[in-house]
Amino acid sequence: MIFDLGGTLVDWPAWDDDAPRRWGLAYDYAAAALPGAAWPEREPYVRAMHAAELAHWAHVNAEHWSGPPTGVLHDGFARLGLHITEAELLAALDGYARAVDGWAQPFPDARDVLVCLRERGYKLGLLSNTWWAAEWHNADLAAHGLAGLLDELVYTSDLPHSKPHPFVFAEVCRRVGVPAAACVMVGDRLLDDIAGAQAAGLRAVWRENTSPFPRPTGITPTATIASLSALPALLQQWGGA
């Protein structure tokens, strides 16, 4: 079983509205940690970094490319017309990590479902499109008791591609040691999670939602569930444990 992260196992409340505020908190942390640096003003910093983050996702959506957190920060500083030192980059990264710490909230049924599937003998993996460092996500998972329930954690910030590129699905299947035909992807996005997984040879379960993600015609999930808690029964219907 391979799970998506955001929108499937956890949620970041008010993502669109709260993202600029988080960049402001990141600035405050970084400026305090390295007061001698030539930081820009707070509001231009927030605008530039948020624009760089949005540009990253536009690149991901257009080309199924991926990149690390340093790429977003470098782009943000370039938009400000600034060249940053290694110390400033590390302070900016640390500031953002602190700003988003504790933001993620697991869905109420996430832990129980993972525990149930582990007890039934399933190998469990995670495949998330993200520019965040793995350590930031892992800290959230650990804080909510989810990290130890997943056998493999795969983040596209460590890979050259993102979902729905077939490379990332092949990679997570390789890491869990299960052929694609025997893997099931569970996610909330029809294009990235469902169509991508099916094209790579996995079955795909769509966690139904009302989020305004692209919903191209012609994508038919192997199955649809209203909540994660419906997953164990579905697998039993398929003849699984």
PDB file of C-alpha atoms in Angstrom:
ATOM      1  CA  MET A   1       0.000   0.000   0.000  1.00  0.00           C
ATOM      2  CA  ILE A   2       1.387   3.360  -1.066  1.00  0.00           C
ATOM      3  CA  PHE A   3      -0.135   6.507   0.419  1.00  0.00           C
ATOM      4  CA  ASP A   4      -0.020  10.102  -0.691  1.00  0.00           C
ATOM      5  CA  LEU A   5       0.643  12.535   2.173  1.00  0.00           C
ATOM      6  CA  GLY A   6      -1.137  15.889   1.892  1.00  0.00           C
ATOM      7  CA  GLY A   7      -4.875  15.527   1.456  1.00  0.00           C
ATOM      8  CA  THR A   8      -4.702  11.805   2.137  1.00  0.00           C
ATOM      9  CA  LEU A   9      -2.981  11.158   5.469  1.00  0.00           C
ATOM     10  CA  VAL A  10      -2.573  14.736   6.702  1.00  0.00           C
ATOM     11  CA  ASP A  11      -3.939  18.198   6.041  1.00  0.00           C
ATOM     12  CA  TRP A  12      -2.344  21.642   6.225  1.00  0.00           C
ATOM     13  CA  PRO A  13      -5.243  23.843   7.366  1.00  0.00           C
ATOM     14  CA  ALA A  14      -5.933  26.911   5.204  1.00  0.00           C
ATOM     15  CA  TRP A  15      -2.920  26.151   3.003  1.00  0.00           C
ATOM     16  CA  ASP A  16      -3.417  28.959   0.475  1.00  0.00           C
ATOM     17  CA  ASP A  17      -4.264  31.631   3.017  1.00  0.00           C
ATOM     18  CA  ASP A  18      -1.708  30.615   5.636  1.00  0.00           C
ATOM     19  CA  ALA A  19       1.299  30.135   3.345  1.00  0.00           C
ATOM     20  CA  PRO A  20       2.261  33.861   3.255  1.00  0.00           C
ATOM     21  CA  ARG A  21       1.974  34.065   7.043  1.00  0.00           C
ATOM     22  CA  ARG A  22       4.344  31.104   7.351  1.00  0.00           C
ATOM     23  CA  TRP A  23       6.867  32.874   5.128  1.00  0.00           C
ATOM     24  CA  GLY A  24       6.607  35.860   7.451  1.00  0.00           C
ATOM     25  CA  LEU A  25       7.351  33.655  10.446  1.00  0.00           C
ATOM     26  CA  ALA A  26      10.252  32.127   8.527  1.00  0.00           C
ATOM     27  CA  TYR A  27      11.672  35.604   7.935  1.00  0.00           C
ATOM     28  CA  ASP A  28      11.385  36.467  11.619  1.00  0.00           C
ATOM     29  CA  TYR A  29      13.273  33.334  12.646  1.00  0.00           C
ATOM     30  CA  ALA A  30      16.001  33.802  10.035  1.00  0.00           C
ATOM     31  CA  ALA A  31      16.535  37.514  10.712  1.00  0.00           C
ATOM     32  CA  ALA A  32      16.807  36.872  14.448  1.00  0.00           C
ATOM     33  CA  ALA A  33      19.185  33.932  13.968  1.00  0.00           C
ATOM     34  CA  LEU A  34      21.533  35.873  11.693  1.00  0.00           C
ATOM     35  CA  PRO A  35      21.073  39.544  12.613  1.00  0.00           C
ATOM     36  CA  GLY A  36      24.204  40.731  10.839  1.00  0.00           C
ATOM     37  CA  ALA A  37      23.020  39.604   7.415  1.00  0.00           C
ATOM     38  CA  ALA A  38      21.724  42.011   4.780  1.00  0.00           C
ATOM     39  CA  TRP A  39      18.139  40.777   4.912  1.00  0.00           C
ATOM     40  CA  PRO A  40      15.559  42.560   2.748  1.00  0.00           C
ATOM     41  CA  GLU A  41      12.455  44.089   4.262  1.00  0.00           C
ATOM     42  CA  ARG A  42       9.948  41.584   5.621  1.00  0.00           C
ATOM     43  CA  GLU A  43       7.061  42.100   3.176  1.00  0.00           C
ATOM     44  CA  PRO A  44       9.161  41.958  -0.019  1.00  0.00           C
ATOM     45  CA  TYR A  45      10.762  38.775   1.355  1.00  0.00           C
ATOM     46  CA  VAL A  46       7.364  37.184   1.954  1.00  0.00           C
ATOM     47  CA  ARG A  47       6.135  38.128  -1.524  1.00  0.00           C
ATOM     48  CA  ALA A  48       9.277  36.869  -3.246  1.00  0.00           C
ATOM     49  CA  MET A  49       9.401  33.544  -1.416  1.00  0.00           C
ATOM     50  CA  HIS A  50       5.711  32.873  -1.884  1.00  0.00           C
ATOM     51  CA  ALA A  51       6.071  33.665  -5.587  1.00  0.00           C
ATOM     52  CA  ALA A  52       9.032  31.301  -5.816  1.00  0.00           C
ATOM     53  CA  GLU A  53       6.996  28.571  -4.120  1.00  0.00           C
ATOM     54  CA  LEU A  54       4.119  29.046  -6.569  1.00  0.00           C
ATOM     55  CA  ALA A  55       6.559  29.028  -9.481  1.00  0.00           C
ATOM     56  CA  HIS A  56       7.976  25.741  -8.229  1.00  0.00           C
ATOM     57  CA  TRP A  57       4.526  24.150  -8.295  1.00  0.00           C
ATOM     58  CA  ALA A  58       3.789  25.548 -11.736  1.00  0.00           C
ATOM     59  CA  HIS A  59       7.010  23.909 -12.971  1.00  0.00           C
ATOM     60  CA  VAL A  60       6.029  20.634 -11.293  1.00  0.00           C
ATOM     61  CA  ASN A  61       2.566  20.673 -12.855  1.00  0.00           C
ATOM     62  CA  ALA A  62       3.846  21.513 -16.324  1.00  0.00           C
ATOM     63  CA  GLU A  63       6.816  19.156 -16.512  1.00  0.00           C
ATOM     64  CA  HIS A  64       6.472  16.619 -13.662  1.00  0.00           C
ATOM     65  CA  TRP A  65       9.874  17.862 -12.563  1.00  0.00           C
ATOM     66  CA  SER A  66      10.947  18.184  -8.966  1.00  0.00           C
ATOM     67  CA  GLY A  67      13.515  20.058  -6.935  1.00  0.00           C
ATOM     68  CA  PRO A  68      14.892  20.560  -3.418  1.00  0.00           C
ATOM     69  CA  PRO A  69      14.046  23.259  -0.871  1.00  0.00           C
ATOM     70  CA  THR A  70      17.244  25.131  -1.702  1.00  0.00           C
ATOM     71  CA  GLY A  71      15.892  25.733  -5.202  1.00  0.00           C
ATOM     72  CA  VAL A  72      12.852  27.614  -3.934  1.00  0.00           C
ATOM     73  CA  LEU A  73      14.980  29.749  -1.601  1.00  0.00           C
ATOM     74  CA  HIS A  74      17.513  30.561  -4.326  1.00  0.00           C
ATOM     75  CA  ASP A  75      14.688  31.581  -6.668  1.00  0.00           C
ATOM     76  CA  GLY A  76      13.146  33.756  -3.975  1.00  0.00           C
ATOM     77  CA  PHE A  77      16.381  35.617  -3.327  1.00  0.00           C
ATOM     78  CA  ALA A  78      16.954  35.988  -7.071  1.00  0.00           C
ATOM     79  CA  ARG A  79      13.540  37.661  -7.334  1.00  0.00           C
ATOM     80  CA  LEU A  80      14.769  40.118  -4.717  1.00  0.00           C
ATOM     81  CA  GLY A  81      17.934  40.733  -6.718  1.00  0.00           C
ATOM     82  CA  LEU A  82      20.062  39.329  -3.894  1.00  0.00           C
ATOM     83  CA  HIS A  83      22.914  36.828  -3.763  1.00  0.00           C
ATOM     84  CA  ILE A  84      22.904  34.840  -0.532  1.00  0.00           C
ATOM     85  CA  THR A  85      25.728  33.315   1.435  1.00  0.00           C
ATOM     86  CA  GLU A  86      25.668  29.731   2.646  1.00  0.00           C
ATOM     87  CA  ALA A  87      24.975  30.965   6.178  1.00  0.00           C
ATOM     88  CA  GLU A  88      22.008  33.033   4.998  1.00  0.00           C
ATOM     89  CA  LEU A  89      20.622  30.108   3.020  1.00  0.00           C
ATOM     90  CA  LEU A  90      20.844  27.811   6.039  1.00  0.00           C
ATOM     91  CA  ALA A  91      19.212  30.425   8.265  1.00  0.00           C
ATOM     92  CA  ALA A  92      16.388  30.884   5.738  1.00  0.00           C
ATOM     93  CA  LEU A  93      15.847  27.131   5.474  1.00  0.00           C
ATOM     94  CA  ASP A  94      15.858  26.744   9.243  1.00  0.00           C
ATOM     95  CA  GLY A  95      13.423  29.627   9.555  1.00  0.00           C
ATOM     96  CA  TYR A  96      10.966  28.021   7.182  1.00  0.00           C
ATOM     97  CA  ALA A  97      11.314  24.630   8.870  1.00  0.00           C
ATOM     98  CA  ARG A  98      10.455  26.238  12.201  1.00  0.00           C
ATOM     99  CA  ALA A  99       7.565  28.188  10.692  1.00  0.00           C
ATOM    100  CA  VAL A 100       5.844  25.080   9.328  1.00  0.00           C
ATOM    101  CA  ASP A 101       6.568  22.838  12.301  1.00  0.00           C
ATOM    102  CA  GLY A 102       3.287  21.542  13.673  1.00  0.00           C
ATOM    103  CA  TRP A 103       1.209  22.883  10.768  1.00  0.00           C
ATOM    104  CA  ALA A 104       0.236  19.437   9.448  1.00  0.00           C
ATOM    105  CA  GLN A 105      -2.710  17.722  11.091  1.00  0.00           C
ATOM    106  CA  PRO A 106      -3.446  14.027  10.460  1.00  0.00           C
ATOM    107  CA  PHE A 107      -6.921  13.019   9.388  1.00  0.00           C
ATOM    108  CA  PRO A 108      -8.735  11.396  12.329  1.00  0.00           C
ATOM    109  CA  ASP A 109      -8.719   7.911  10.809  1.00  0.00           C
ATOM    110  CA  ALA A 110      -5.179   7.937   9.400  1.00  0.00           C
ATOM    111  CA  ARG A 111      -3.355   6.302  12.277  1.00  0.00           C
ATOM    112  CA  ASP A 112      -5.975   3.635  12.918  1.00  0.00           C
ATOM    113  CA  VAL A 113      -5.993   2.616   9.263  1.00  0.00           C
ATOM    114  CA  LEU A 114      -2.201   2.369   9.089  1.00  0.00           C
ATOM    115  CA  VAL A 115      -2.132   0.296  12.287  1.00  0.00           C
ATOM    116  CA  CYS A 116      -4.839  -2.009  10.916  1.00  0.00           C
ATOM    117  CA  LEU A 117      -3.039  -2.575   7.630  1.00  0.00           C
ATOM    118  CA  ARG A 118       0.301  -3.230   9.319  1.00  0.00           C
ATOM    119  CA  GLU A 119      -1.364  -5.792  11.574  1.00  0.00           C
ATOM    120  CA  ARG A 120      -2.737  -7.480   8.474  1.00  0.00           C
ATOM    121  CA  GLY A 121       0.777  -7.772   7.063  1.00  0.00           C
ATOM    122  CA  TYR A 122       0.772  -5.093   4.379  1.00  0.00           C
ATOM    123  CA  LYS A 123       3.955  -3.216   3.511  1.00  0.00           C
ATOM    124  CA  LEU A 124       3.225   0.487   3.696  1.00  0.00           C
ATOM    125  CA  GLY A 125       4.920   3.263   1.785  1.00  0.00           C
ATOM    126  CA  LEU A 126       4.545   7.003   1.342  1.00  0.00           C
ATOM    127  CA  LEU A 127       4.945   8.942  -1.913  1.00  0.00           C
ATOM    128  CA  SER A 128       4.576  12.706  -1.658  1.00  0.00           C
ATOM    129  CA  ASN A 129       5.026  15.527  -4.142  1.00  0.00           C
ATOM    130  CA  THR A 130       6.870  18.171  -2.152  1.00  0.00           C
ATOM    131  CA  TRP A 131       9.663  20.718  -2.221  1.00  0.00           C
ATOM    132  CA  TRP A 132      10.060  20.468   1.560  1.00  0.00           C
ATOM    133  CA  ALA A 133      13.031  18.642   3.033  1.00  0.00           C
ATOM    134  CA  ALA A 134      12.302  15.078   4.102  1.00  0.00           C
ATOM    135  CA  GLU A 135      13.255  15.950   7.683  1.00  0.00           C
ATOM    136  CA  TRP A 136      10.451  18.514   7.920  1.00  0.00           C
ATOM    137  CA  HIS A 137       7.804  16.006   6.890  1.00  0.00           C
ATOM    138  CA  ASN A 138       9.325  13.256   9.007  1.00  0.00           C
ATOM    139  CA  ALA A 139       9.144  15.467  12.081  1.00  0.00           C
ATOM    140  CA  ASP A 140       5.405  15.961  11.526  1.00  0.00           C
ATOM    141  CA  LEU A 141       4.824  12.245  10.979  1.00  0.00           C
ATOM    142  CA  ALA A 142       6.769  11.381  14.115  1.00  0.00           C
ATOM    143  CA  ALA A 143       4.903  13.982  16.178  1.00  0.00           C
ATOM    144  CA  HIS A 144       1.601  12.360  15.249  1.00  0.00           C
ATOM    145  CA  GLY A 145       2.758   8.765  15.658  1.00  0.00           C
ATOM    146  CA  LEU A 146       2.673   7.951  11.951  1.00  0.00           C
ATOM    147  CA  ALA A 147       6.353   7.654  11.014  1.00  0.00           C
ATOM    148  CA  GLY A 148       6.903   4.226  12.566  1.00  0.00           C
ATOM    149  CA  LEU A 149       3.873   2.846  10.752  1.00  0.00           C
ATOM    150  CA  LEU A 150       5.318   3.428   7.267  1.00  0.00           C
ATOM    151  CA  ASP A 151       8.048   1.195   5.884  1.00  0.00           C
ATOM    152  CA  GLU A 152       9.332   3.611   3.235  1.00  0.00           C
ATOM    153  CA  LEU A 153       9.043   7.392   2.986  1.00  0.00           C
ATOM    154  CA  VAL A 154       9.620   8.797  -0.496  1.00  0.00           C
ATOM    155  CA  TYR A 155       9.590  12.554  -1.127  1.00  0.00           C
ATOM    156  CA  THR A 156       9.982  14.053  -4.579  1.00  0.00           C
ATOM    157  CA  SER A 157      12.252  16.777  -3.171  1.00  0.00           C
ATOM    158  CA  ASP A 158      14.864  13.993  -3.196  1.00  0.00           C
ATOM    159  CA  LEU A 159      13.988  12.824  -6.725  1.00  0.00           C
ATOM    160  CA  PRO A 160      14.316  14.312 -10.231  1.00  0.00           C
ATOM    161  CA  HIS A 161      10.607  13.898 -11.001  1.00  0.00           C
ATOM    162  CA  SER A 162       7.199  14.217  -9.347  1.00  0.00           C
ATOM    163  CA  LYS A 163       3.867  12.453  -9.636  1.00  0.00           C
ATOM    164  CA  PRO A 164       2.417  11.540 -12.116  1.00  0.00           C
ATOM    165  CA  HIS A 165       5.796  10.712 -13.706  1.00  0.00           C
ATOM    166  CA  PRO A 166       6.224   6.904 -13.832  1.00  0.00           C
ATOM    167  CA  PHE A 167       9.727   7.127 -12.362  1.00  0.00           C
ATOM    168  CA  VAL A 168       8.480   8.028  -8.887  1.00  0.00           C
ATOM    169  CA  PHE A 169       5.995   5.158  -8.745  1.00  0.00           C
ATOM    170  CA  ALA A 170       8.642   2.702  -9.895  1.00  0.00           C
ATOM    171  CA  GLU A 171      10.973   4.070  -7.231  1.00  0.00           C
ATOM    172  CA  VAL A 172       8.562   3.669  -4.316  1.00  0.00           C
ATOM    173  CA  CYS A 173       7.643   0.144  -5.463  1.00  0.00           C
ATOM    174  CA  ARG A 174      11.343  -0.697  -5.629  1.00  0.00           C
ATOM    175  CA  ARG A 175      11.916   0.609  -2.119  1.00  0.00           C
ATOM    176  CA  VAL A 176       9.041  -1.342  -0.576  1.00  0.00           C
ATOM    177  CA  GLY A 177      10.173  -4.400  -2.515  1.00  0.00           C
ATOM    178  CA  VAL A 178       6.812  -5.135  -4.118  1.00  0.00           C
ATOM    179  CA  PRO A 179       6.055  -5.303  -7.885  1.00  0.00           C
ATOM    180  CA  ALA A 180       3.899  -2.490  -9.215  1.00  0.00           C
ATOM    181  CA  ALA A 181       1.111  -4.914 -10.122  1.00  0.00           C
ATOM    182  CA  ALA A 182       0.845  -5.912  -6.445  1.00  0.00           C
ATOM    183  CA  CYS A 183       0.860  -2.310  -5.138  1.00  0.00           C
ATOM    184  CA  VAL A 184      -2.087  -0.025  -4.495  1.00  0.00           C
ATOM    185  CA  MET A 185      -1.764   3.760  -4.512  1.00  0.00           C
ATOM    186  CA  VAL A 186      -4.128   5.748  -2.284  1.00  0.00           C
ATOM    187  CA  GLY A 187      -4.396   9.465  -2.965  1.00  0.00           C
ATOM    188  CA  ASP A 188      -6.638  12.492  -3.274  1.00  0.00           C
ATOM    189  CA  ARG A 189      -5.595  13.770  -6.710  1.00  0.00           C
ATOM    190  CA  LEU A 190      -7.029  12.160  -9.803  1.00  0.00           C
ATOM    191  CA  LEU A 191      -4.196  13.181 -12.117  1.00  0.00           C
ATOM    192  CA  ASP A 192      -1.125  12.886  -9.896  1.00  0.00           C
ATOM    193  CA  ASP A 193      -2.114   9.918  -7.738  1.00  0.00           C
ATOM    194  CA  ILE A 194      -4.684   7.954  -9.709  1.00  0.00           C
ATOM    195  CA  ALA A 195      -3.779   8.339 -13.379  1.00  0.00           C
ATOM    196  CA  GLY A 196      -0.061   8.360 -12.561  1.00  0.00           C
ATOM    197  CA  ALA A 197      -0.250   5.175 -10.531  1.00  0.00           C
ATOM    198  CA  GLN A 198      -2.383   3.345 -13.070  1.00  0.00           C
ATOM    199  CA  ALA A 199      -0.045   4.282 -15.913  1.00  0.00           C
ATOM    200  CA  ALA A 200       2.815   2.811 -13.867  1.00  0.00           C
ATOM    201  CA  GLY A 201       0.953  -0.470 -13.366  1.00  0.00           C
ATOM    202  CA  LEU A 202      -0.476   0.040  -9.868  1.00  0.00           C
ATOM    203  CA  ARG A 203      -4.085  -0.109  -8.798  1.00  0.00           C
ATOM    204  CA  ALA A 204      -5.293   3.258  -7.541  1.00  0.00           C
ATOM    205  CA  VAL A 205      -7.820   4.210  -4.877  1.00  0.00           C
ATOM    206  CA  TRP A 206      -9.119   7.759  -4.927  1.00  0.00           C
ATOM    207  CA  ARG A 207      -9.866   9.387  -1.583  1.00  0.00           C
ATOM    208  CA  GLU A 208     -12.860  11.391  -2.682  1.00  0.00           C
ATOM    209  CA  ASN A 209     -12.731  15.102  -1.826  1.00  0.00           C
ATOM    210  CA  THR A 210     -14.014  18.508  -2.858  1.00  0.00           C
ATOM    211  CA  SER A 211     -10.629  20.203  -3.319  1.00  0.00           C
ATOM    212  CA  PRO A 212     -10.268  22.220  -6.547  1.00  0.00           C
ATOM    213  CA  PHE A 213      -7.618  19.972  -8.096  1.00  0.00           C
ATOM    214  CA  PRO A 214      -7.696  19.202 -11.838  1.00  0.00           C
ATOM    215  CA  ARG A 215     -10.206  16.482 -12.679  1.00  0.00           C
ATOM    216  CA  PRO A 216      -9.504  15.486 -16.266  1.00  0.00           C
ATOM    217  CA  THR A 217     -12.114  13.381 -17.976  1.00  0.00           C
ATOM    218  CA  GLY A 218     -11.282   9.774 -18.716  1.00  0.00           C
ATOM    219  CA  ILE A 219      -9.657   8.977 -15.367  1.00  0.00           C
ATOM    220  CA  THR A 220     -11.417   6.085 -13.613  1.00  0.00           C
ATOM    221  CA  PRO A 221      -9.993   5.035 -10.236  1.00  0.00           C
ATOM    222  CA  THR A 222      -9.768   1.341  -9.512  1.00  0.00           C
ATOM    223  CA  ALA A 223     -11.953   2.218  -6.524  1.00  0.00           C
ATOM    224  CA  THR A 224     -13.209   5.302  -4.687  1.00  0.00           C
ATOM    225  CA  ILE A 225     -13.517   5.731  -0.919  1.00  0.00           C
ATOM    226  CA  ALA A 226     -15.098   8.547   1.039  1.00  0.00           C
ATOM    227  CA  SER A 227     -12.563   8.232   3.868  1.00  0.00           C
ATOM    228  CA  LEU A 228      -9.482   6.232   4.750  1.00  0.00           C
ATOM    229  CA  SER A 229     -11.500   4.193   7.217  1.00  0.00           C
ATOM    230  CA  ALA A 230     -13.210   2.500   4.254  1.00  0.00           C
ATOM    231  CA  LEU A 231      -9.907   1.157   2.915  1.00  0.00           C
ATOM    232  CA  PRO A 232      -9.530  -2.051   5.011  1.00  0.00           C
ATOM    233  CA  ALA A 233     -12.984  -3.283   3.976  1.00  0.00           C
ATOM    234  CA  LEU A 234     -12.240  -2.495   0.339  1.00  0.00           C
ATOM    235  CA  LEU A 235      -9.061  -4.552   0.433  1.00  0.00           C
ATOM    236  CA  GLN A 236     -10.973  -7.470   1.904  1.00  0.00           C
ATOM    237  CA  GLN A 237     -13.489  -7.179  -0.935  1.00  0.00           C
ATOM    238  CA  TRP A 238     -10.547  -7.473  -3.319  1.00  0.00           C
ATOM    239  CA  GLY A 239      -9.541 -10.703  -1.611  1.00  0.00           C
ATOM    240  CA  GLY A 240      -6.773  -9.249   0.513  1.00  0.00           C
ATOM    241  CA  ALA A 241      -6.176  -9.643   4.217  1.00  0.00           C
TER     242      ALA A 241
END
